[in-house]
Coordinates of C-alpha atoms and ligand atoms in Angstrom, one line a residue:
M19 CA -6.1 2.2 20.7
S20 CA -7.5 5.3 18.6
G21 CA -9.4 6.7 21.6
Q22 CA -11.4 8.5 19.0
L23 CA -14.1 5.9 18.6
K24 CA -15.4 5.2 21.8
G25 CA -19.3 4.0 21.2
E26 CA -20.3 1.6 18.6
K27 CA -19.7 2.9 15.0
V28 CA -20.6 0.9 11.7
F29 CA -18.5 1.2 8.5
Q30 CA -20.5 0.1 5.5
G31 CA -18.8 -1.5 2.6
I32 CA -19.4 -4.6 0.3
G33 CA -19.2 -8.1 1.7
V34 CA -17.0 -10.2 -0.3
S35 CA -16.3 -13.2 1.8
A36 CA -19.0 -14.7 3.9
G37 CA -18.7 -15.1 7.7
V38 CA -18.4 -13.0 10.8
C39 CA -15.4 -12.5 12.9
R40 CA -14.2 -10.3 15.7
G41 CA -10.9 -9.2 17.3
K42 CA -8.3 -6.5 17.2
V43 CA -7.4 -4.9 14.1
I44 CA -4.0 -4.3 12.6
V45 CA -4.1 -1.1 10.4
L46 CA -1.8 -1.2 7.6
R47 CA -1.7 2.5 7.0
R48 CA 0.2 4.3 4.4
T49 CA 1.7 6.5 7.0
R50 CA 2.3 10.1 6.4
R51 CA 5.2 10.2 9.1
A52 CA 5.3 13.3 11.3
I53 CA 8.4 15.2 10.6
L54 CA 9.4 17.1 13.5
K55 CA 11.9 20.1 13.4
R56 CA 14.8 19.8 16.0
E57 CA 17.2 22.5 16.3
L58 CA 20.8 21.5 16.2
P59 CA 23.5 22.9 18.2
D60 CA 26.3 24.6 16.4
D61 CA 28.8 21.6 16.5
S62 CA 26.1 19.1 15.1
I63 CA 25.4 21.1 11.7
T64 CA 28.5 19.6 9.9
P65 CA 28.0 16.0 11.1
E66 CA 24.1 16.1 10.1
I67 CA 25.1 17.3 6.6
K68 CA 27.5 14.4 6.6
R69 CA 24.6 12.0 8.0
F70 CA 22.4 13.2 5.1
E71 CA 25.0 12.6 2.7
H72 CA 25.7 9.0 3.8
V73 CA 22.0 8.4 3.5
L74 CA 21.8 9.5 -0.1
V75 CA 24.7 7.2 -0.7
R76 CA 22.7 4.4 1.0
T77 CA 19.6 5.3 -1.0
R78 CA 21.5 5.2 -4.2
Q79 CA 22.8 1.7 -3.5
Q80 CA 19.2 0.4 -2.6
I81 CA 17.9 1.9 -5.8
T82 CA 20.7 0.6 -7.9
E83 CA 20.1 -2.9 -6.4
V84 CA 16.5 -2.8 -7.1
Q85 CA 17.2 -1.6 -10.6
R86 CA 19.7 -4.6 -11.1
R87 CA 17.2 -7.0 -9.9
V88 CA 14.3 -5.6 -12.1
A89 CA 16.7 -5.6 -15.4
E90 CA 17.8 -9.1 -14.6
T91 CA 14.2 -10.5 -14.1
M92 CA 12.1 -8.0 -16.3
S93 CA 13.4 -5.8 -18.8
T94 CA 15.5 -2.8 -19.1
S95 CA 12.8 -0.6 -19.8
E96 CA 11.2 -1.5 -16.5
A97 CA 14.5 -0.7 -14.7
D98 CA 14.7 2.5 -16.5
I99 CA 11.9 3.9 -14.5
F100 CA 14.6 4.0 -11.6
D101 CA 16.6 6.4 -13.6
A102 CA 14.3 9.1 -12.6
H103 CA 14.8 8.4 -9.1
L104 CA 18.3 8.3 -9.3
L105 CA 18.5 11.7 -11.2
M106 CA 16.6 13.2 -8.5
L107 CA 18.7 11.8 -5.9
E108 CA 21.5 13.6 -7.6
D109 CA 19.7 16.9 -8.1
R110 CA 22.3 19.6 -6.9
V111 CA 19.6 22.3 -6.7
L112 CA 17.8 20.0 -4.3
I113 CA 20.4 18.9 -2.3
E114 CA 21.9 22.5 -2.0
E115 CA 18.5 23.4 -0.7
V116 CA 18.6 20.9 2.1
F117 CA 22.1 21.9 3.1
K118 CA 20.8 25.5 3.2
I119 CA 18.1 24.7 5.4
I120 CA 20.4 22.4 7.8
R121 CA 22.7 25.4 8.1
E122 CA 20.5 28.6 8.2
Q123 CA 17.8 27.0 10.3
K124 CA 20.0 24.6 12.3
A125 CA 17.5 21.9 11.5
N126 CA 17.6 18.3 11.3
A127 CA 18.1 16.5 7.9
E128 CA 14.7 14.8 8.0
Y129 CA 12.9 18.2 8.4
A130 CA 15.3 19.8 5.7
F131 CA 14.9 17.3 3.2
H132 CA 11.1 16.8 3.7
T133 CA 10.7 20.7 3.5
A134 CA 12.7 20.9 0.3
S135 CA 11.2 18.1 -1.5
D136 CA 7.7 19.1 -0.6
R137 CA 8.4 22.5 -2.3
Y138 CA 9.7 20.6 -5.5
I139 CA 6.6 18.1 -5.5
A140 CA 4.2 21.1 -5.3
V141 CA 6.0 22.8 -8.2
L142 CA 5.9 19.8 -10.0
E143 CA 2.1 18.9 -9.3
A144 CA 1.1 22.5 -10.5
V145 CA 2.5 22.2 -14.1
E146 CA 0.2 21.2 -17.1
D147 CA 2.7 18.8 -18.5
E148 CA 1.7 15.4 -17.7
Y149 CA 5.1 13.7 -17.7
L150 CA 6.3 16.3 -15.2
R151 CA 3.3 15.9 -13.1
E152 CA 4.2 12.0 -12.9
R153 CA 7.7 13.0 -11.7
A154 CA 6.1 14.3 -8.7
A155 CA 5.0 10.8 -7.8
D156 CA 8.5 9.7 -8.7
L157 CA 9.9 12.3 -6.4
R158 CA 7.3 11.3 -3.4
D159 CA 8.4 7.8 -3.5
L160 CA 12.0 8.8 -3.3
T161 CA 11.2 11.3 -0.5
N162 CA 9.7 8.4 1.5
R163 CA 12.6 6.2 0.8
V164 CA 15.3 8.9 1.8
L165 CA 13.2 9.7 4.9
D166 CA 12.9 5.8 5.9
N167 CA 16.6 5.7 5.7
L168 CA 17.3 9.1 7.6
M169 CA 14.5 7.6 10.4
D170 CA 15.9 4.1 10.2
V171 CA 12.3 2.8 9.6
K172 CA 11.9 -0.8 8.6
D173 CA 8.8 -2.2 7.5
A174 CA 6.0 -1.1 9.8
Y175 CA 4.5 -4.5 10.1
N176 CA 6.2 -7.7 9.1
L177 CA 3.1 -9.8 8.3
R178 CA 5.3 -12.9 7.9
H179 CA 5.4 -12.9 11.8
L180 CA 2.0 -12.1 13.0
S181 CA 1.9 -13.5 16.6
E182 CA -1.9 -13.4 17.6
P183 CA -5.3 -13.4 15.5
C184 CA -6.1 -10.0 14.1
I185 CA -8.2 -8.6 11.5
L186 CA -6.3 -6.9 8.8
V187 CA -7.4 -3.4 7.7
G188 CA -5.9 -1.4 5.1
H189 CA -6.6 1.1 2.1
D190 CA -5.9 -1.8 0.0
L191 CA -4.1 -4.9 0.6
S192 CA -1.9 -5.7 -2.3
P193 CA -1.1 -9.2 -3.4
S194 CA 2.6 -8.7 -2.5
M195 CA 1.4 -7.7 0.9
T196 CA -1.1 -10.5 1.5
A197 CA 1.2 -13.2 0.0
T198 CA 3.5 -12.7 2.8
L199 CA 1.1 -13.0 5.5
D200 CA 1.2 -15.6 8.1
K201 CA -2.2 -16.8 7.3
K202 CA -3.1 -18.6 10.5
F203 CA -3.2 -15.4 12.4
V204 CA -5.7 -13.8 10.1
L205 CA -9.3 -13.5 11.2
G206 CA -10.5 -11.3 8.4
F207 CA -9.7 -8.5 5.9
A208 CA -11.3 -4.8 5.6
T209 CA -10.3 -2.5 2.9
D210 CA -11.0 1.0 1.8
I211 CA -11.3 0.3 -1.8
G212 CA -12.1 -2.8 -3.9
G213 CA -15.0 -4.7 -5.2
K214 CA -16.1 -8.3 -5.4
T215 CA -13.4 -9.5 -7.6
S216 CA -10.5 -7.6 -6.2
H217 CA -7.4 -9.5 -5.2
T218 CA -8.3 -9.1 -1.3
A219 CA -11.7 -10.6 -2.0
I220 CA -10.4 -13.7 -4.0
L221 CA -7.9 -14.1 -1.4
A222 CA -10.4 -14.0 1.5
R223 CA -12.6 -16.5 -0.2
S224 CA -9.8 -18.8 -0.8
L225 CA -8.8 -18.7 3.0
D226 CA -12.4 -19.0 4.0
I227 CA -12.2 -15.9 6.1
P228 CA -14.8 -13.1 6.3
A229 CA -13.9 -9.8 4.4
A230 CA -15.5 -6.4 3.6
V231 CA -14.2 -3.9 1.0
G232 CA -15.2 -0.7 -0.4
L233 CA -15.2 0.8 3.4
Q234 CA -14.2 4.1 2.2
N235 CA -12.3 5.6 5.0
A236 CA -12.0 2.7 7.7
S237 CA -8.3 2.6 7.5
E238 CA -8.1 6.2 8.2
E239 CA -10.3 6.2 11.2
L240 CA -9.3 2.9 12.8
D241 CA -6.2 2.2 14.7
T242 CA -4.2 -0.9 15.4
G243 CA -5.7 -2.5 18.5
D244 CA -9.2 -1.2 18.1
Y245 CA -11.9 -4.0 18.8
V246 CA -14.2 -4.7 15.8
L247 CA -16.8 -7.2 14.5
L248 CA -16.5 -7.8 10.9
D249 CA -19.6 -9.0 8.9
G250 CA -18.3 -10.5 5.6
Y251 CA -22.2 -11.2 4.4
N252 CA -23.1 -7.6 4.7
G253 CA -19.9 -5.8 4.3
T254 CA -20.0 -4.2 7.6
V255 CA -17.2 -3.4 10.2
V256 CA -18.5 -2.6 13.5
V257 CA -16.1 -0.8 16.1
N258 CA -16.8 -1.4 19.6
P259 CA -19.9 -3.4 19.2
T260 CA -22.5 -3.4 21.9
D261 CA -23.9 -6.3 23.7
Q262 CA -27.1 -6.2 21.5
T263 CA -24.9 -6.1 18.3
L264 CA -22.8 -9.1 19.5
F265 CA -26.0 -11.0 20.6
E266 CA -27.4 -10.5 17.0
Y267 CA -24.3 -11.8 15.3
G268 CA -24.0 -14.6 17.7
Q269 CA -27.5 -15.7 16.0
L270 CA -26.1 -15.2 12.5
V271 CA -23.0 -17.5 13.5
K272 CA -25.4 -20.1 14.7
I273 CA -27.3 -20.2 11.4
K274 CA -24.1 -20.6 9.7
A275 CA -22.9 -23.5 11.9
S276 CA -26.2 -25.3 11.1
L277 CA -25.8 -24.5 7.5
D278 CA -22.3 -25.8 7.3
E279 CA -23.5 -29.1 8.9
K280 CA -26.0 -29.7 5.9
L281 CA -23.1 -28.8 3.6
R282 CA -20.9 -31.3 5.1
E283 CA -23.2 -33.8 4.4
I284 CA -22.9 -33.4 0.5
Q285 CA -19.4 -32.7 0.3
F286 CA -18.6 -35.8 -1.4
Q287 CA -21.6 -36.5 -3.4
P288 CA -21.7 -35.7 -7.0
A289 CA -22.8 -32.4 -8.5
V290 CA -25.9 -33.5 -10.4
T291 CA -29.3 -31.9 -10.8
L292 CA -32.5 -33.6 -9.9
D293 CA -33.2 -34.6 -13.6
G294 CA -29.6 -36.0 -13.9
K295 CA -27.2 -33.3 -15.6
T296 CA -23.7 -33.7 -14.1
I297 CA -21.6 -30.4 -13.8
H298 CA -18.0 -30.7 -13.0
L299 CA -17.0 -28.8 -10.0
S300 CA -13.5 -27.6 -9.4
A301 CA -11.4 -25.4 -7.3
N302 CA -9.5 -22.3 -7.8
I303 CA -6.3 -22.4 -6.1
E304 CA -3.3 -20.0 -5.9
D305 CA -0.5 -22.2 -4.6
Q306 CA 0.3 -25.7 -3.7
H307 CA -0.8 -25.4 -0.2
D308 CA -4.5 -25.0 -1.1
V309 CA -4.6 -28.7 -2.4
A310 CA -5.7 -29.7 1.1
A311 CA -8.8 -27.5 0.8
V312 CA -9.6 -28.8 -2.8
T313 CA -9.6 -32.3 -1.2
R314 CA -11.5 -31.2 2.0
H315 CA -14.4 -29.7 0.1
G316 CA -14.8 -32.5 -2.5
A317 CA -13.8 -30.5 -5.7
E318 CA -13.0 -32.7 -8.7
G319 CA -9.5 -31.2 -9.4
V320 CA -8.4 -27.6 -9.9
G321 CA -10.3 -25.3 -12.6
L322 CA -7.9 -22.4 -12.4
F323 CA -4.3 -22.6 -10.8
R324 CA -3.5 -19.0 -10.6
T325 CA 0.4 -19.2 -10.9
E326 CA 1.3 -15.5 -10.6
F327 CA 1.7 -16.2 -6.9
L328 CA 4.6 -18.1 -7.3
Y329 CA 6.3 -15.1 -9.0
I330 CA 5.5 -12.4 -6.3
N331 CA 7.4 -11.2 -3.3
R332 CA 10.8 -12.7 -4.1
D333 CA 13.9 -11.1 -5.5
S334 CA 14.4 -13.6 -8.4
L335 CA 12.0 -15.5 -10.7
P336 CA 11.2 -19.0 -9.9
T337 CA 13.1 -21.5 -11.9
E338 CA 12.0 -24.1 -14.5
D339 CA 12.7 -26.8 -11.8
E340 CA 11.0 -25.1 -8.8
Q341 CA 7.8 -24.6 -11.0
Y342 CA 7.8 -28.1 -12.3
E343 CA 8.1 -29.4 -8.7
V344 CA 5.0 -27.1 -7.6
Y345 CA 3.0 -28.1 -10.6
R346 CA 4.0 -31.8 -10.3
S347 CA 3.2 -32.1 -6.7
V348 CA -0.3 -30.4 -7.1
A349 CA -1.2 -32.8 -10.0
A350 CA 0.1 -35.8 -8.1
A351 CA -1.9 -34.9 -5.1
L352 CA -5.2 -34.7 -7.1
K353 CA -4.8 -37.4 -9.4
P354 CA -6.8 -38.5 -11.5
N355 CA -8.7 -35.4 -11.4
P356 CA -7.6 -32.6 -13.7
V357 CA -5.6 -29.8 -12.6
I358 CA -5.8 -26.7 -15.2
I359 CA -2.8 -24.4 -14.7
R360 CA -3.3 -20.9 -16.1
T361 CA -0.1 -19.5 -17.4
L362 CA 1.2 -16.2 -15.7
D363 CA -1.2 -13.6 -15.6
I364 CA 0.9 -10.7 -14.0
G365 CA 0.0 -6.9 -14.7
G366 CA -3.2 -5.1 -14.0
D367 CA -3.6 -5.3 -10.1
K368 CA -1.6 -8.3 -9.6
F369 CA 2.2 -7.5 -9.6
A370 CA 4.7 -7.7 -6.7
S371 CA 6.0 -4.2 -5.4
Q372 CA 9.5 -5.0 -5.7
L373 CA 9.3 -5.8 -9.4
Q374 CA 7.3 -3.0 -10.3
L375 CA 6.1 -2.7 -13.9
A376 CA 6.3 0.8 -15.5
H377 CA 3.5 2.8 -14.5
E378 CA 0.8 2.9 -17.0
L379 CA -2.2 4.7 -17.3
N380 CA -4.6 2.1 -17.7
P381 CA -2.8 -1.2 -16.4
F382 CA -5.9 -3.3 -16.9
L383 CA -5.7 -2.4 -20.6
G384 CA -2.1 -2.6 -20.8
W385 CA 0.9 -5.0 -20.6
R386 CA -0.6 -8.0 -18.7
A387 CA -1.0 -11.7 -18.7
I388 CA -0.3 -13.1 -22.2
R389 CA 0.6 -9.8 -23.6
F390 CA 3.6 -9.8 -21.0
C391 CA 4.5 -13.4 -21.3
L392 CA 4.7 -13.2 -25.4
A393 CA 7.0 -10.4 -25.0
Q394 CA 9.1 -12.1 -22.5
P395 CA 9.8 -15.5 -24.2
Q396 CA 12.8 -16.9 -21.9
L397 CA 10.4 -16.1 -18.8
F398 CA 7.4 -17.8 -20.4
C399 CA 9.2 -20.7 -21.8
A400 CA 10.6 -21.6 -18.3
Q401 CA 6.8 -21.6 -17.1
L402 CA 5.8 -23.7 -20.2
R403 CA 8.7 -26.2 -20.0
A404 CA 7.8 -26.7 -16.3
I405 CA 4.2 -27.3 -17.3
L406 CA 5.1 -29.7 -19.9
R407 CA 7.3 -31.5 -17.9
A408 CA 4.7 -31.8 -14.9
G409 CA 2.2 -33.0 -17.5
V410 CA 3.8 -36.6 -17.3
E411 CA 1.6 -37.0 -14.2
G412 CA -1.3 -37.3 -16.8
N413 CA -3.8 -34.9 -15.3
I414 CA -2.5 -31.5 -16.2
K415 CA -4.0 -29.0 -18.5
M416 CA -3.1 -25.6 -19.4
M417 CA -4.8 -22.4 -20.3
Y418 CA -3.7 -18.9 -21.6
P419 CA -5.0 -15.7 -19.8
M420 CA -6.2 -12.6 -21.5
I421 CA -6.4 -13.9 -25.1
S422 CA -8.0 -11.2 -27.4
G423 CA -7.5 -12.7 -30.5
L424 CA -6.3 -15.6 -32.8
D425 CA -2.7 -14.4 -33.2
E426 CA -1.9 -14.4 -29.5
L427 CA -3.1 -18.0 -29.2
N428 CA -1.1 -19.0 -32.3
Q429 CA 2.1 -17.3 -31.0
A430 CA 1.7 -18.7 -27.5
N431 CA 1.2 -22.4 -29.2
Q432 CA 4.2 -21.8 -31.3
L433 CA 6.3 -21.2 -28.2
V434 CA 4.8 -24.4 -26.7
E435 CA 5.9 -26.2 -29.8
Q436 CA 9.3 -24.7 -29.7
C437 CA 9.5 -25.9 -25.9
K438 CA 8.4 -29.4 -26.7
A439 CA 11.0 -29.6 -29.5
E440 CA 13.8 -28.6 -27.0
L441 CA 12.7 -30.9 -24.4
R442 CA 12.5 -33.8 -27.0
A443 CA 16.3 -32.8 -28.1
Q444 CA 17.2 -32.9 -24.4
N445 CA 15.7 -36.1 -23.8
I446 CA 13.5 -34.6 -20.9
P447 CA 10.1 -36.5 -20.3
F448 CA 7.2 -34.3 -21.0
A449 CA 3.3 -34.5 -22.1
E450 CA 3.3 -34.6 -25.7
N451 CA -0.8 -34.2 -25.8
L452 CA -1.3 -31.8 -23.0
D453 CA -4.8 -30.2 -23.3
I454 CA -4.4 -26.4 -24.2
G455 CA -7.5 -24.1 -23.6
V456 CA -7.9 -20.5 -23.3
M457 CA -9.7 -18.1 -20.8
I458 CA -12.5 -16.2 -22.3
E459 CA -12.2 -12.9 -20.5
I460 CA -12.1 -10.2 -23.1
P461 CA -15.1 -9.5 -25.1
S462 CA -13.4 -9.8 -28.3
A463 CA -12.5 -13.4 -27.3
A464 CA -16.2 -14.2 -26.7
L465 CA -17.1 -12.7 -30.1
I466 CA -14.7 -14.9 -32.1
A467 CA -15.3 -17.8 -29.7
D468 CA -16.1 -19.8 -32.7
T469 CA -12.6 -19.3 -34.4
L470 CA -10.9 -20.0 -31.1
A471 CA -12.9 -23.2 -30.4
K472 CA -11.5 -25.0 -33.5
K473 CA -8.1 -24.4 -32.1
V474 CA -8.3 -25.5 -28.6
K475 CA -9.7 -28.2 -26.0
F476 CA -11.7 -26.2 -23.7
F477 CA -12.7 -22.6 -22.6
S478 CA -12.9 -21.1 -19.1
I479 CA -14.7 -18.0 -18.7
G480 CA -13.0 -15.6 -16.6
S481 CA -16.0 -13.5 -15.7
N482 CA -13.9 -11.2 -13.4
D483 CA -12.4 -9.7 -16.4
L484 CA -15.0 -10.3 -19.0
I485 CA -17.3 -8.3 -16.8
Q486 CA -15.0 -5.3 -16.4
Y487 CA -13.9 -5.3 -19.9
A488 CA -17.5 -5.7 -21.3
L489 CA -19.1 -3.1 -19.0
A490 CA -16.1 -0.7 -18.9
A491 CA -16.3 -0.9 -15.1
D492 CA -13.0 -1.3 -13.1
R493 CA -13.4 -4.5 -11.1
T494 CA -11.1 -3.0 -8.2
N495 CA -13.1 0.4 -8.0
E496 CA -15.8 0.6 -5.6
R497 CA -17.0 3.7 -6.9
V498 CA -18.4 1.8 -10.1
S499 CA -19.2 -1.3 -8.4
H500 CA -22.8 -0.7 -9.2
L501 CA -22.2 -1.0 -12.7
Y502 CA -20.3 -4.3 -12.4
E503 CA -23.3 -6.5 -13.0
P504 CA -22.8 -10.2 -13.8
T505 CA -26.5 -10.3 -14.7
H506 CA -26.1 -7.5 -17.5
P507 CA -27.8 -8.7 -20.7
A508 CA -24.6 -8.0 -22.5
I509 CA -22.8 -10.5 -20.1
L510 CA -25.3 -13.1 -20.6
K511 CA -25.1 -12.8 -24.2
L512 CA -21.2 -13.2 -24.3
I513 CA -21.3 -16.2 -22.0
K514 CA -24.2 -17.8 -24.1
M515 CA -22.1 -17.1 -27.3
T516 CA -19.1 -18.7 -25.9
V517 CA -20.8 -21.8 -24.5
D518 CA -22.5 -22.4 -27.8
A519 CA -19.3 -21.8 -30.0
A520 CA -17.7 -24.5 -27.5
H521 CA -20.4 -27.0 -27.9
A522 CA -20.8 -26.5 -31.6
N523 CA -16.9 -27.4 -32.0
G524 CA -17.1 -30.2 -29.7
I525 CA -15.2 -28.8 -26.7
W526 CA -16.3 -28.1 -23.3
C527 CA -16.9 -24.9 -21.4
G528 CA -16.3 -23.8 -17.8
V529 CA -16.6 -20.7 -15.8
C530 CA -13.6 -19.8 -13.3
G531 CA -14.4 -16.1 -12.3
E532 CA -16.1 -15.3 -9.2
I533 CA -19.9 -15.6 -10.4
A534 CA -19.0 -19.4 -10.7
G535 CA -19.0 -19.3 -6.8
D536 CA -22.2 -17.4 -6.2
P537 CA -25.0 -19.8 -5.4
I538 CA -27.5 -17.2 -6.6
L539 CA -26.0 -17.7 -10.2
T540 CA -25.7 -21.4 -10.2
A541 CA -28.8 -22.1 -12.0
L542 CA -28.4 -19.4 -14.4
L543 CA -25.0 -20.6 -15.7
V544 CA -26.2 -24.3 -15.8
G545 CA -29.0 -23.1 -17.7
L546 CA -26.8 -21.2 -20.2
G547 CA -25.1 -24.6 -20.6
V548 CA -22.0 -24.3 -18.7
D549 CA -20.2 -27.5 -18.3
E550 CA -17.8 -27.0 -15.4
L551 CA -17.6 -24.4 -12.5
S552 CA -14.6 -23.5 -10.7
T553 CA -14.7 -21.7 -7.4
A554 CA -12.9 -20.9 -4.2
P555 CA -12.7 -24.4 -2.3
A556 CA -15.1 -22.9 0.6
V557 CA -18.0 -22.0 -1.4
L558 CA -17.9 -25.0 -3.4
D559 CA -20.3 -26.8 -1.3
E560 CA -22.9 -24.3 -1.6
V561 CA -22.8 -24.3 -5.4
K562 CA -23.1 -28.0 -5.1
Y563 CA -26.1 -27.8 -2.8
I564 CA -28.0 -25.7 -5.3
I565 CA -27.2 -28.0 -8.3
R566 CA -28.4 -31.1 -6.5
R567 CA -31.7 -29.2 -5.6
V568 CA -32.5 -27.8 -9.0
K569 CA -33.8 -29.3 -12.2
L570 CA -31.9 -28.7 -15.5
E571 CA -35.3 -27.7 -17.0
E572 CA -35.9 -25.0 -14.4
A573 CA -32.2 -23.9 -15.0
R574 CA -33.0 -23.6 -18.7
L575 CA -36.1 -21.6 -18.4
L576 CA -34.5 -19.3 -16.2
A577 CA -31.7 -18.8 -18.7
E578 CA -34.4 -18.3 -21.3
F579 CA -36.0 -15.8 -19.4
A580 CA -32.9 -14.0 -18.7
L581 CA -31.7 -13.9 -22.4
K582 CA -34.9 -12.2 -23.3
C583 CA -34.9 -9.7 -20.3
D584 CA -33.2 -6.2 -20.7
S585 CA -33.0 -5.3 -16.9
P586 CA -29.9 -6.7 -15.1
S587 CA -31.8 -6.4 -11.6
Q588 CA -34.9 -8.3 -12.7
I589 CA -32.8 -11.1 -13.9
L590 CA -30.9 -11.0 -10.7
M591 CA -34.3 -11.1 -8.8
R592 CA -35.3 -14.1 -10.7
C593 CA -31.9 -16.0 -10.1
A594 CA -32.5 -15.1 -6.4
E595 CA -36.2 -16.3 -6.1
L596 CA -35.2 -19.6 -7.8
A597 CA -32.2 -20.1 -5.3
L598 CA -34.4 -19.3 -2.5
Q599 CA -36.9 -21.7 -3.7
T600 CA -34.4 -24.2 -4.4
A601 CA -32.4 -23.9 -1.2
P602 CA -34.0 -21.9 1.5
S603 CA -31.6 -22.9 4.2
L604 CA -28.6 -21.3 2.2
F605 CA -30.3 -17.9 2.7
E606 CA -31.5 -17.8 6.1
N607 CA -29.3 -14.8 6.4
K608 CA -31.6 -12.9 4.3
A609 CA -29.1 -10.1 3.9
M610 CA -27.0 -12.4 1.4
L611 CA -30.1 -11.9 -1.1
P612 CA -30.2 -8.9 -3.3
A613 CA -32.8 -6.4 -2.3
P614 CA -35.8 -6.0 -4.6
Q615 CA -35.2 -3.0 -6.9
G616 CA -37.6 0.0 -7.2
Ligands
PEP21 C1 -11.1 -13.9 -14.3 O1 -10.9 -12.7 -14.7 O2 -12.5 -14.1 -14.1 C2 -10.3 -14.8 -13.8 C3 -10.8 -16.1 -13.1 O3 -8.9 -14.5 -13.7 P1 -8.3 -13.5 -12.5 O4 -9.5 -13.0 -11.5 O5 -7.0 -14.2 -12.1 O6 -8.0 -12.3 -13.5
MG22 MG1 -8.9 -12.6 -15.3

């Protein structure tokens, strides 16, 4: 227990996954370990120096091993970043300084190394040269590794082996961390940073557990064992909730239970507007285990299979056969409904810790998704072959992420043709005519949608990225979350442009970003002409509830208004009004609706 937080205290952040839960927290803190100075007896000084030298050797072996794995699985340039660590590990000035502190101050090696490296870090951080300043981060990393080895610290928490239900709190929960969790024991997530489309938020919705992000300093102030109530509607974490608070939340939970009842009734009904327009409702999934939720929530297939989760948290890349088996089993389980596999979208905020890409100043604008895959044809072709082979099931489609222009699409298609030729030559069965689409998530792609539409079978709008790129607002940064506005007129124009280009060229257009799962925006998207919405399985029912209660005509009028209006908040209010009027019971918890502006 923290012992610091005795009474009720509320942390306010952003609610990103609906629901309320309460329980004990586990704080995943990036600990600044306490390094204590111990005075050594004279006869322990030489053994202490030896111990330090052994740890340097062990650390060197670990780094070389990581480097070898990275070189094997990525490229040598990624592996090169570890050269800096190895060089620092051999830095005689630093090592002599540590020896000196051990000898002269009769101090333990942890203290000596920490003191010496801190001095170095301070010097590096103070220089003007950006390259040298970055070396400070390298040295900090290395220092942590050496200190872990000296103190024999293993991973503080093994998330694979949680043994009781808990709420996970962290500064951030990286994909590599959350991918290892034993999900059945996780009641909710709470993080200091992040926005509605950060990975933590997406994962929470896909697990159907409450989550709040952007809580600023919650992970600093909370301690493992603290008892909290987490409200994923309003983005609050209440520590030591009073009886009154618990009572109020009890009411909220009851409202949610009665809503769930209503939603269950329509789970297997079609998503058709009152005047007969059918919208294809599919689910977003991250691995083959999500298939059960797809079926349970009555989704008509998968609109986005985020395949990067097959690649993270492992020492080697997934083989073609391994991927084939996963894709095939998902397709077989959901037949005849379509399964859209998105090719690897790694980079940005989505990379595993043990296979770090080189540090980039602007990772979201950097070496990510299709850019990465086109530069790694071997890795990409293993996935393409697996998808083509699994396509024999008959219901698989494929789409490329982060297409910014025609060249990338052509290059990717060329690789597909090359893979097909190889499979043909090897007599391996595959789908000759697999539908290929692109995600529209970079503004340039929306602007040339008419050209792209002539080359593909469908579009899927990745609004999470489209919004961040069009509005220059980092999707994971809570400080700019007020700028991340799905109803910004620029976004609506890009969506409209994409849908119109698709239809003019006889192809369909879906939305698979998080806005597709926001019931307040459902009518707007339908009115803009979107044919398919793909959402986390758990929120699909609410979207369907709205669709079944709205008229296409009303949705079109809303879209017409929105396309003429220049105020994002006015558009949002109009959307909320129509949603409330259409399906009041969805919004009995009024906090889910946007507050009137001005
Ligand atoms: C998107 O960008 O909207 C999307 C669906 O892809 P991801 O969230 O995986 O980047
Ligand atoms: Mg995206």
